[in-house]
Short mmCIF file of C-alpha atoms in Angstrom, two decimals:
data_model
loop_
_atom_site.label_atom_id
_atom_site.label_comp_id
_atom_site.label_asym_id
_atom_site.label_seq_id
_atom_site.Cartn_x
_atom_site.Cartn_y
_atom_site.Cartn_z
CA UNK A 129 168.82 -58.73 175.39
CA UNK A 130 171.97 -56.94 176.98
CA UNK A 131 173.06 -56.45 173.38
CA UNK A 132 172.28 -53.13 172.38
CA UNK A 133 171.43 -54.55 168.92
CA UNK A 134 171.03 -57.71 166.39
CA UNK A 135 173.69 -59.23 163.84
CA UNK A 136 171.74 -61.36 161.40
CA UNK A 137 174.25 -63.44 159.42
CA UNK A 138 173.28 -65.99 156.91
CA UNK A 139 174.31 -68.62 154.09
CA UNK A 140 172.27 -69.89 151.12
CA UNK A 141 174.49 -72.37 149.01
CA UNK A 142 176.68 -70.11 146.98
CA UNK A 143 174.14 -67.49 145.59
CA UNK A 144 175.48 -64.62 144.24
CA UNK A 145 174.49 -61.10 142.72
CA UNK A 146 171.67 -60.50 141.49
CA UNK A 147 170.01 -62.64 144.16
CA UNK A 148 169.06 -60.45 147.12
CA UNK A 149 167.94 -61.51 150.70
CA UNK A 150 164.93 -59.03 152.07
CA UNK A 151 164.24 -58.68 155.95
CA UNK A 152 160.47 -57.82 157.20
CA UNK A 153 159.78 -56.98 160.80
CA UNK A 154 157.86 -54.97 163.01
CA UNK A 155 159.81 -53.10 165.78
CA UNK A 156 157.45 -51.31 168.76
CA UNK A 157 154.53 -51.22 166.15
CA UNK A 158 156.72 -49.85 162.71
CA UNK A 159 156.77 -51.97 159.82
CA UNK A 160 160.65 -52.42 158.94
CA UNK A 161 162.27 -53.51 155.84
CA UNK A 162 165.81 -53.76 154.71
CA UNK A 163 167.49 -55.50 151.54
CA UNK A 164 170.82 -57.03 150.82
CA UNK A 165 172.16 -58.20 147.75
CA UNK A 166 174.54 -62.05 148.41
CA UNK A 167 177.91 -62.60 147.81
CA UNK A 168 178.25 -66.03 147.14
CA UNK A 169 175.86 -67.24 149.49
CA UNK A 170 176.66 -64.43 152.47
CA UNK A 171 174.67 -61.74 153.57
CA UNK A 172 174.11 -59.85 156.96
CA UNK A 173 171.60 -57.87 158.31
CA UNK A 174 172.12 -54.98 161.61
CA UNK A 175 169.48 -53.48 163.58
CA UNK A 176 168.24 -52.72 166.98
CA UNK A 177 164.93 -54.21 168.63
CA UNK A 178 163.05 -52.29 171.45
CA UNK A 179 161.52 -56.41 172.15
CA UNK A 180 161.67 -59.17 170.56
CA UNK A 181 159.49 -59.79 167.09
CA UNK A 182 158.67 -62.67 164.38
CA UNK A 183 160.80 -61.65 161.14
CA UNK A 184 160.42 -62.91 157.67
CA UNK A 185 163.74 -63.43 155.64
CA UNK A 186 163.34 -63.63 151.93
CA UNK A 187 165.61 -64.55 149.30
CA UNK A 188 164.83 -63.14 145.47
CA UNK A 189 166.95 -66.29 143.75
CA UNK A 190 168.76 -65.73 140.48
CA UNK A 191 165.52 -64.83 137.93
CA UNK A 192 167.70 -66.86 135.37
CA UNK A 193 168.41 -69.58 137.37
CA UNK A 194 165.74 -70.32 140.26
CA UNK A 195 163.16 -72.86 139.58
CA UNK A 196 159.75 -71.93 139.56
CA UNK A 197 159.32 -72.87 143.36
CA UNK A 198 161.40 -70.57 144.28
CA UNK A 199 159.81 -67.48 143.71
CA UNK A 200 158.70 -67.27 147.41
CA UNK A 201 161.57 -68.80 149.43
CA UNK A 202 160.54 -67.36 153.15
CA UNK A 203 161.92 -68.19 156.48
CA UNK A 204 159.23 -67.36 158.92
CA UNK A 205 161.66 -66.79 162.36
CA UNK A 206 161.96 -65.30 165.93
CA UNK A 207 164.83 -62.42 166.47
CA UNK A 208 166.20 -60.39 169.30
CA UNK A 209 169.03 -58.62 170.24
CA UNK A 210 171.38 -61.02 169.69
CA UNK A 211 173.78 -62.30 167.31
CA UNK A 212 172.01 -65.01 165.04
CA UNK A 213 173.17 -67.13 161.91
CA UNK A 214 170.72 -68.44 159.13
CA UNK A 215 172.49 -71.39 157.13
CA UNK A 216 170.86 -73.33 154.04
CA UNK A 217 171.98 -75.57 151.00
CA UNK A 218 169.30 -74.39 148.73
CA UNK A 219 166.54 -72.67 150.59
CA UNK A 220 166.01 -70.06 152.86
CA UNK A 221 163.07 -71.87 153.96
CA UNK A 222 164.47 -74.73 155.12
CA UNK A 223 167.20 -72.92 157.35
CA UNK A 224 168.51 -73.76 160.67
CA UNK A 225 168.57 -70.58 162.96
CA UNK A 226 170.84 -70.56 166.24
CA UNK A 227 171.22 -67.64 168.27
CA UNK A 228 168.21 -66.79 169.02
CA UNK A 229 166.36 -67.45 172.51
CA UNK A 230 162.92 -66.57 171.34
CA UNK A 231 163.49 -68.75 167.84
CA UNK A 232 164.70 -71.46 170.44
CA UNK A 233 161.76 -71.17 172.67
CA UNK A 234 159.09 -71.17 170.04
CA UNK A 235 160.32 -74.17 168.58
CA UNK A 236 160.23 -75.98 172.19
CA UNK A 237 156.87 -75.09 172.03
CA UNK A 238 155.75 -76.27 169.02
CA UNK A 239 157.25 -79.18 169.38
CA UNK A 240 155.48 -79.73 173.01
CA UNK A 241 151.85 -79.24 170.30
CA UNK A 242 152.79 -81.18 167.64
CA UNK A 243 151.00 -84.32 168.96
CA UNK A 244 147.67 -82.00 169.35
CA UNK A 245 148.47 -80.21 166.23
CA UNK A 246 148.27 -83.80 164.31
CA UNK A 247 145.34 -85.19 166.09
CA UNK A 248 143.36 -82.06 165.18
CA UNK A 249 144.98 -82.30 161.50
CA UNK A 250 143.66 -85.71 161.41
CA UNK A 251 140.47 -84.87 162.70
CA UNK A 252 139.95 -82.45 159.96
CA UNK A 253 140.88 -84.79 156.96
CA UNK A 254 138.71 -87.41 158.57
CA UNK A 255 135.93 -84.32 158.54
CA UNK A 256 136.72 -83.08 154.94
CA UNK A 257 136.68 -86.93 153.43
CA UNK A 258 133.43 -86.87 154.92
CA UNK A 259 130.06 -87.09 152.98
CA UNK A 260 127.83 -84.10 153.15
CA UNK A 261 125.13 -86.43 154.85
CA UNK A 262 127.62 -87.31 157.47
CA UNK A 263 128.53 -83.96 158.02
CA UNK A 264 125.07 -83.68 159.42
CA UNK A 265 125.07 -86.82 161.09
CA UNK A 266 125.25 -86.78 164.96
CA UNK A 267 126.75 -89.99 165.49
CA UNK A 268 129.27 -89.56 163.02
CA UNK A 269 129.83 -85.97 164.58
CA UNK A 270 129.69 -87.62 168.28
CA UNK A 271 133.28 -89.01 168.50
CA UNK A 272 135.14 -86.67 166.15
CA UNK A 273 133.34 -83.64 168.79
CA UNK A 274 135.04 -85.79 171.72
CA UNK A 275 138.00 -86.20 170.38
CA UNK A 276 138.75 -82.40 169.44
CA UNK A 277 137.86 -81.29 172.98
CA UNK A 278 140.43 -83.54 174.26
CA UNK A 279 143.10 -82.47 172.15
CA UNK A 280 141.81 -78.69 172.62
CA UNK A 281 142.39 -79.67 176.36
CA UNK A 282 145.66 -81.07 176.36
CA UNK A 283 146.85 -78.47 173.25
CA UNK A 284 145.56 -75.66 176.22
CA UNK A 285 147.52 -77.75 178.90
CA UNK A 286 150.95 -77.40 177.17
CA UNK A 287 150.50 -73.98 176.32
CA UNK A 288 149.68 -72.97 179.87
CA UNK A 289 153.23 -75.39 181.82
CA UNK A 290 155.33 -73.65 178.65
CA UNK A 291 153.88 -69.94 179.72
CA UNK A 292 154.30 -71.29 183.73
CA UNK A 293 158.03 -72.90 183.02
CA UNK A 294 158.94 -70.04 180.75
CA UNK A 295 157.57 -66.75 182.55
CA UNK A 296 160.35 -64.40 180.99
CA UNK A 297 159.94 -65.71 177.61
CA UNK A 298 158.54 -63.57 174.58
CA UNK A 299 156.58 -66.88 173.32
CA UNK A 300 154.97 -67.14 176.73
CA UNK A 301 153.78 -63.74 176.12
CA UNK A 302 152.39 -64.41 172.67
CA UNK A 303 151.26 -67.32 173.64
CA UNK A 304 148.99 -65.73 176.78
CA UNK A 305 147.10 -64.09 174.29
CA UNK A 306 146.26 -66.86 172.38
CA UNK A 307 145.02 -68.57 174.95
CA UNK A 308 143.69 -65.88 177.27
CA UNK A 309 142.44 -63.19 175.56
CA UNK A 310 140.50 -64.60 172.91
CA UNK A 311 136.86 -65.00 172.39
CA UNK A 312 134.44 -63.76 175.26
CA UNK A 313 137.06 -64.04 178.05
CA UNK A 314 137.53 -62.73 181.93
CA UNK A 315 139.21 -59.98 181.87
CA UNK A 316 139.92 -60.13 185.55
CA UNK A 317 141.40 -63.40 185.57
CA UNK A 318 143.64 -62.42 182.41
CA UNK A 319 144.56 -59.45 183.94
CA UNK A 320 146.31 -61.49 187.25
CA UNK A 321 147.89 -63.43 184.68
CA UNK A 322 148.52 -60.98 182.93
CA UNK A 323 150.74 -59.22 185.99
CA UNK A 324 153.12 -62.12 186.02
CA UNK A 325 154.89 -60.82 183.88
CA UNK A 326 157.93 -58.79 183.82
CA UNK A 327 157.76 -55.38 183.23
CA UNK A 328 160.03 -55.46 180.44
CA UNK A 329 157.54 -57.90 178.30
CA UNK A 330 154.25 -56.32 179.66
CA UNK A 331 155.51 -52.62 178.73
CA UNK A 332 156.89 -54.06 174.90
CA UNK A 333 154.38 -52.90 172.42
CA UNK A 334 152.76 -56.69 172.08
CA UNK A 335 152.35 -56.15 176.20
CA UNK A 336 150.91 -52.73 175.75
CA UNK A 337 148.51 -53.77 173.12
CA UNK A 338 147.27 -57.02 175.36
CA UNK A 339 146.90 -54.40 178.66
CA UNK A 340 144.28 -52.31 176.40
CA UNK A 341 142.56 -55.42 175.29
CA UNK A 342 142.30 -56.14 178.93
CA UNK A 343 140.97 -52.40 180.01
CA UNK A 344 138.56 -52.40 177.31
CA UNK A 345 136.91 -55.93 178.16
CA UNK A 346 137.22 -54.53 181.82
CA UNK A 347 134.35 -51.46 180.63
CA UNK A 348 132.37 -54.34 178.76
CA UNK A 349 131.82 -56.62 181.75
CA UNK A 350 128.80 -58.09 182.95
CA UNK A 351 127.15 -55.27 186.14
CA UNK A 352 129.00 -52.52 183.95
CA UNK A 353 127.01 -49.65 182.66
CA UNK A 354 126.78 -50.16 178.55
CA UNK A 355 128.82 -47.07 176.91
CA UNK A 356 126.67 -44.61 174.92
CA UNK A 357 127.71 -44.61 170.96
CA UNK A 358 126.29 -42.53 168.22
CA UNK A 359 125.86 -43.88 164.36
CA UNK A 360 123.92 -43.63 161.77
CA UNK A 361 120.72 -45.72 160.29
CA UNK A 362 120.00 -46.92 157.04
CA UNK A 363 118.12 -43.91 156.25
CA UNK A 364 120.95 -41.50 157.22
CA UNK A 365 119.40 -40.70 161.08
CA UNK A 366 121.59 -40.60 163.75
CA UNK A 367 120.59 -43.35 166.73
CA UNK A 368 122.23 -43.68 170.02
CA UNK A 369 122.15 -46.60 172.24
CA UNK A 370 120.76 -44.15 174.73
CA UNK A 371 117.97 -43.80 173.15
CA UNK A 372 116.81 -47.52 173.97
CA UNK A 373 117.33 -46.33 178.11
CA UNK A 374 114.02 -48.43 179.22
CA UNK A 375 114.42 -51.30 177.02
CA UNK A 376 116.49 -54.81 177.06
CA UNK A 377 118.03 -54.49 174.04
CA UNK A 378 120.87 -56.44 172.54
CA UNK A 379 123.75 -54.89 170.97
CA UNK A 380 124.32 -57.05 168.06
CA UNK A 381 127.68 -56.44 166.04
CA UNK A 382 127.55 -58.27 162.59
CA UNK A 383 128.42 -57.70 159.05
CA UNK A 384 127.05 -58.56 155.49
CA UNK A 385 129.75 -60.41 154.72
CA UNK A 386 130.05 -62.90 158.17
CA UNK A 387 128.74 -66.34 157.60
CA UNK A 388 128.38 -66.96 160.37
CA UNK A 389 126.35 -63.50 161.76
CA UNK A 390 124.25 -64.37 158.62
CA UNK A 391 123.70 -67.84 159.72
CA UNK A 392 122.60 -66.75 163.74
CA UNK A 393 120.35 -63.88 162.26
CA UNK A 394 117.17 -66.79 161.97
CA UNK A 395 117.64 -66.99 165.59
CA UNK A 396 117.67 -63.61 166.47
CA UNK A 397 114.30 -62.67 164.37
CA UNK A 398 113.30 -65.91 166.01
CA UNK A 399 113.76 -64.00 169.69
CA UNK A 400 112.81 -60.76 167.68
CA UNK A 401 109.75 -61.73 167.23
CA UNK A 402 108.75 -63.79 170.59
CA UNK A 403 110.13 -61.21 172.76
CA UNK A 404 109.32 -57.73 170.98
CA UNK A 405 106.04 -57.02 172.94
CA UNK A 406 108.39 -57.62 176.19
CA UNK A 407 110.30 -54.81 176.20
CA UNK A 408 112.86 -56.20 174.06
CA UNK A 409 114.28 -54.92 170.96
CA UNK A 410 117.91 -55.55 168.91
CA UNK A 411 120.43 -52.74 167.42
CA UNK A 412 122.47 -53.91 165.05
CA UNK A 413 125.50 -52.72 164.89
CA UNK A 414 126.91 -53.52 161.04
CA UNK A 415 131.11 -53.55 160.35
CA UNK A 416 130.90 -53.48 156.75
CA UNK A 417 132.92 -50.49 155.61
CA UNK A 418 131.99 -47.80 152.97
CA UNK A 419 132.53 -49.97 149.68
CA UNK A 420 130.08 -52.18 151.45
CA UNK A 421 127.07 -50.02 152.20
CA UNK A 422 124.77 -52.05 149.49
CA UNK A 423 125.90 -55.49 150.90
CA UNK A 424 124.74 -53.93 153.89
CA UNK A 425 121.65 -52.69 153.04
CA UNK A 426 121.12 -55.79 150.93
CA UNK A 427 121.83 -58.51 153.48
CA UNK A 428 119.03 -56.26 155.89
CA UNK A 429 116.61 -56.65 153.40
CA UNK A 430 117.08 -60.47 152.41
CA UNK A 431 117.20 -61.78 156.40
CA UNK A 432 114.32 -59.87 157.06
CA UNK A 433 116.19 -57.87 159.79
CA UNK A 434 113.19 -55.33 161.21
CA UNK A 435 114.97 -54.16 164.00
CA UNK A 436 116.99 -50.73 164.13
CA UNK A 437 120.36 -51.09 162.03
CA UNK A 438 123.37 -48.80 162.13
CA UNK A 439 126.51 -48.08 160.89
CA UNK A 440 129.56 -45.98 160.46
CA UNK A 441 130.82 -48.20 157.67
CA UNK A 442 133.99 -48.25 159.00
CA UNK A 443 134.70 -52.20 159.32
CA UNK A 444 136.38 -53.14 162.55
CA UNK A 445 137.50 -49.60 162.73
CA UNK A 446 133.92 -48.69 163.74
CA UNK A 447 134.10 -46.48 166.81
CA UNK A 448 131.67 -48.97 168.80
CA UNK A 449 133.64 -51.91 168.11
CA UNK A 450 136.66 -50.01 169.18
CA UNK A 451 135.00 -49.00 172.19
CA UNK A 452 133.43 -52.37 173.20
CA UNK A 453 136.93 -54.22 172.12
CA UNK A 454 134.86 -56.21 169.52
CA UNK A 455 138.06 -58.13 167.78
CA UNK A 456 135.33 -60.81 166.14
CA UNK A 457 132.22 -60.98 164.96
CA UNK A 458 129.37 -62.31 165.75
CA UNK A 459 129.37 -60.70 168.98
CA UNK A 460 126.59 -58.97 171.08
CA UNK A 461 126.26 -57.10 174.63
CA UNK A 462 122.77 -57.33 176.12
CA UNK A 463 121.74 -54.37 177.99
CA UNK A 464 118.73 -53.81 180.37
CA UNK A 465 116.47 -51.23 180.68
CA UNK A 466 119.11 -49.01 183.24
CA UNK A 467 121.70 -49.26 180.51
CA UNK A 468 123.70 -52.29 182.58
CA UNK A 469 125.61 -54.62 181.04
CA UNK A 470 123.59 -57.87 181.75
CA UNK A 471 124.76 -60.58 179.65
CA UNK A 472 127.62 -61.12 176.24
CA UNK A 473 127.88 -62.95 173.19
CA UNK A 474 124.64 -64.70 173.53
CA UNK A 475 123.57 -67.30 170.36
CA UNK A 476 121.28 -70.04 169.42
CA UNK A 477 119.72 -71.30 172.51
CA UNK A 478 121.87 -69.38 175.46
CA UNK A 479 119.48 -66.53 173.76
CA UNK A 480 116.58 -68.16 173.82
CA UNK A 481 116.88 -69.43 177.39
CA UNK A 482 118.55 -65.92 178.89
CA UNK A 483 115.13 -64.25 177.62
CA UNK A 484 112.90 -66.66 178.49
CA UNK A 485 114.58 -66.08 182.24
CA UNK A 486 114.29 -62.84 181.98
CA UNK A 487 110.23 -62.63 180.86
CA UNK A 488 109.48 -65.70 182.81
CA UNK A 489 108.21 -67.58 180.21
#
């Protein structure tokens, strides 16, 4: 990284004009794009990176010439500010990169998950060969189930010695937030492991984005007062989550189009209905966005949703899911009647049983 910028140099068998090369990148959050045409084979691309960033190279082959499974010949690759080669006999796909730490380190990687990445590929054809019967079948469900939380254990393991082994390294970066900030995670213990990194990687726009994801989750913990959001109902009237102060209610962030929200909504009219003379209600939060207001509307009407439902109709965009850091859906925040922050992401039977604790029944 002492470069002040990157040489890009490459060679694809001995294409020449009209075939043109095409460089993609992002570069501290702005899309990038620059085009060369090849002289027999040779092209080269210049720039300057404020941190490293994945790339795709593209080559547009000879539209007389290229076979038909060439019209999207990609290299999918790692740069930095260094000087790197690209060299292929036919493909751009099926180039070998040097010069390039990050490339270098993400392949190290992949090949430390490749054993993990097979059993779970296996796994999944044994799965998908299945019948639909044994789909449903526990006992033919037991051992693949045992078998994937192994190899999701030892896939975790290698991710975590790379990111310990390889503390200065882009990849480790990435790869924290794969395996740290994703679904329903501590945002205190992220952010610890978050700190162990350098400045230069935390304060790269990747690190920057990953330090909000943190902050936010650190507003939606568990003891935290529940921020106060305004949107609209299906009749057009405005509803605050204020306006629930007194109640448990749970926050419940879904969308018409979400499988699976659709397929936990039985459980929540199941706890609907148990726990609505409790003090309990739901406020349901939708994503769809504006072209989806009668999927909406539609999907509230055929799961028999009776609860409050609002909207802004402005997909993931919504300003609650922005300010609750809601990255996937289904996901809920139950609230008590002081507006706390009490319990997240409850389904199925965590639901049932956090309810039941809570109404002693």
């Amino acid at each position: 990284m002492a470069q002040k910028g990157f040489t890009i140099r490459g060679k694809i068998g001995t294409l020449d004009a009209p075939a043109k090369a095409y460089l993609n990148y992002k570069d501290d959050g702005k899309e990038v794009i620059d085009s060369v045409i090849l002289r027999k084979g040779s092209f080269t691309f210049k720039g300057a990176l404020a941190a490293p960033t994945m790339a795709v190279l593209t080559v547009k082959h000879d539209t007389v010439t290229r076979p038909r499974n060439a019209e999207r010949d990609a290299l999918y690759f790692y740069i930095e500010n260094s000087s790197i080669t690209v060299t292929a006999k036919e493909y751009i796909r099926q180039s070998a990169v040097k010069g390039s730490a990050t490339n270098d380190d993400d392949n190290a990687l992949k090949a430390l998950q490749k054993p993990y990445r097979d059993s779970a590929s296996e796994l999944m054809a044994k799965y998908n060969a299945a019948t639909p019967e044994q789909r449903k079948d526990s006992v033919f469900l037991a051992p693949i189930r045992a078998i994937m939380r192994t190899t999701q254990a030892g896939y975790d393991s290698v991710n975590r010695a790379f990111i310990a082994a390889h503390p200065n390294s882009y990849i480790s970066l990435i790869t924290f937030q794969q395996l740290e900030l994703g679904y329903n995670f501590n945002p205190d213990t992220a952010a610890v492991k978050f700190a162990r990194f350098p400045a230069s990687l935390r304060e790269s726009s990747a690190g920057k984005k990953m330090a909000a994801i943190i902050a936010t989750s650190k507003k939606t913990q568990i003891g935290v007062p529940a921020m106060d959001f305004t949107q609209k109902d299906t009749t057009g009237k405005s509803v605050s989550l204020s306006d629930f102060r007194g109640q448990y209610v749970l926050v419940d962030f879904w969308a018409s189009w979400c499988k699976p929200c659709r397929a936990e909504n039985p459980n929540l009219l199941k706890a609907y209905n148990k726990y609505k003379e409790k003090n309990f209600t739901i406020l349901g939060v939708s994503l769809d966005d504006e072209d989806g207001r009668r999927a909406w509307l539609g999907a509230v009407k055929k799961d028999s949703l009776p609860w409050t439902q609002v909207s802004d109709l402005e997909g993931f965009k919504s300003k609650a899911a922005v300010m609750y850091g809601v990255s996937a859906i289904p996901s809920n925040f139950l609230v008590d009647p002081k507006g706390v922050i009490i319990a997240r992401n409850l389904r199925g039977e965590e639901l049932e049983k956090k309810l039941g604790e809570l109404f002693r029944m």
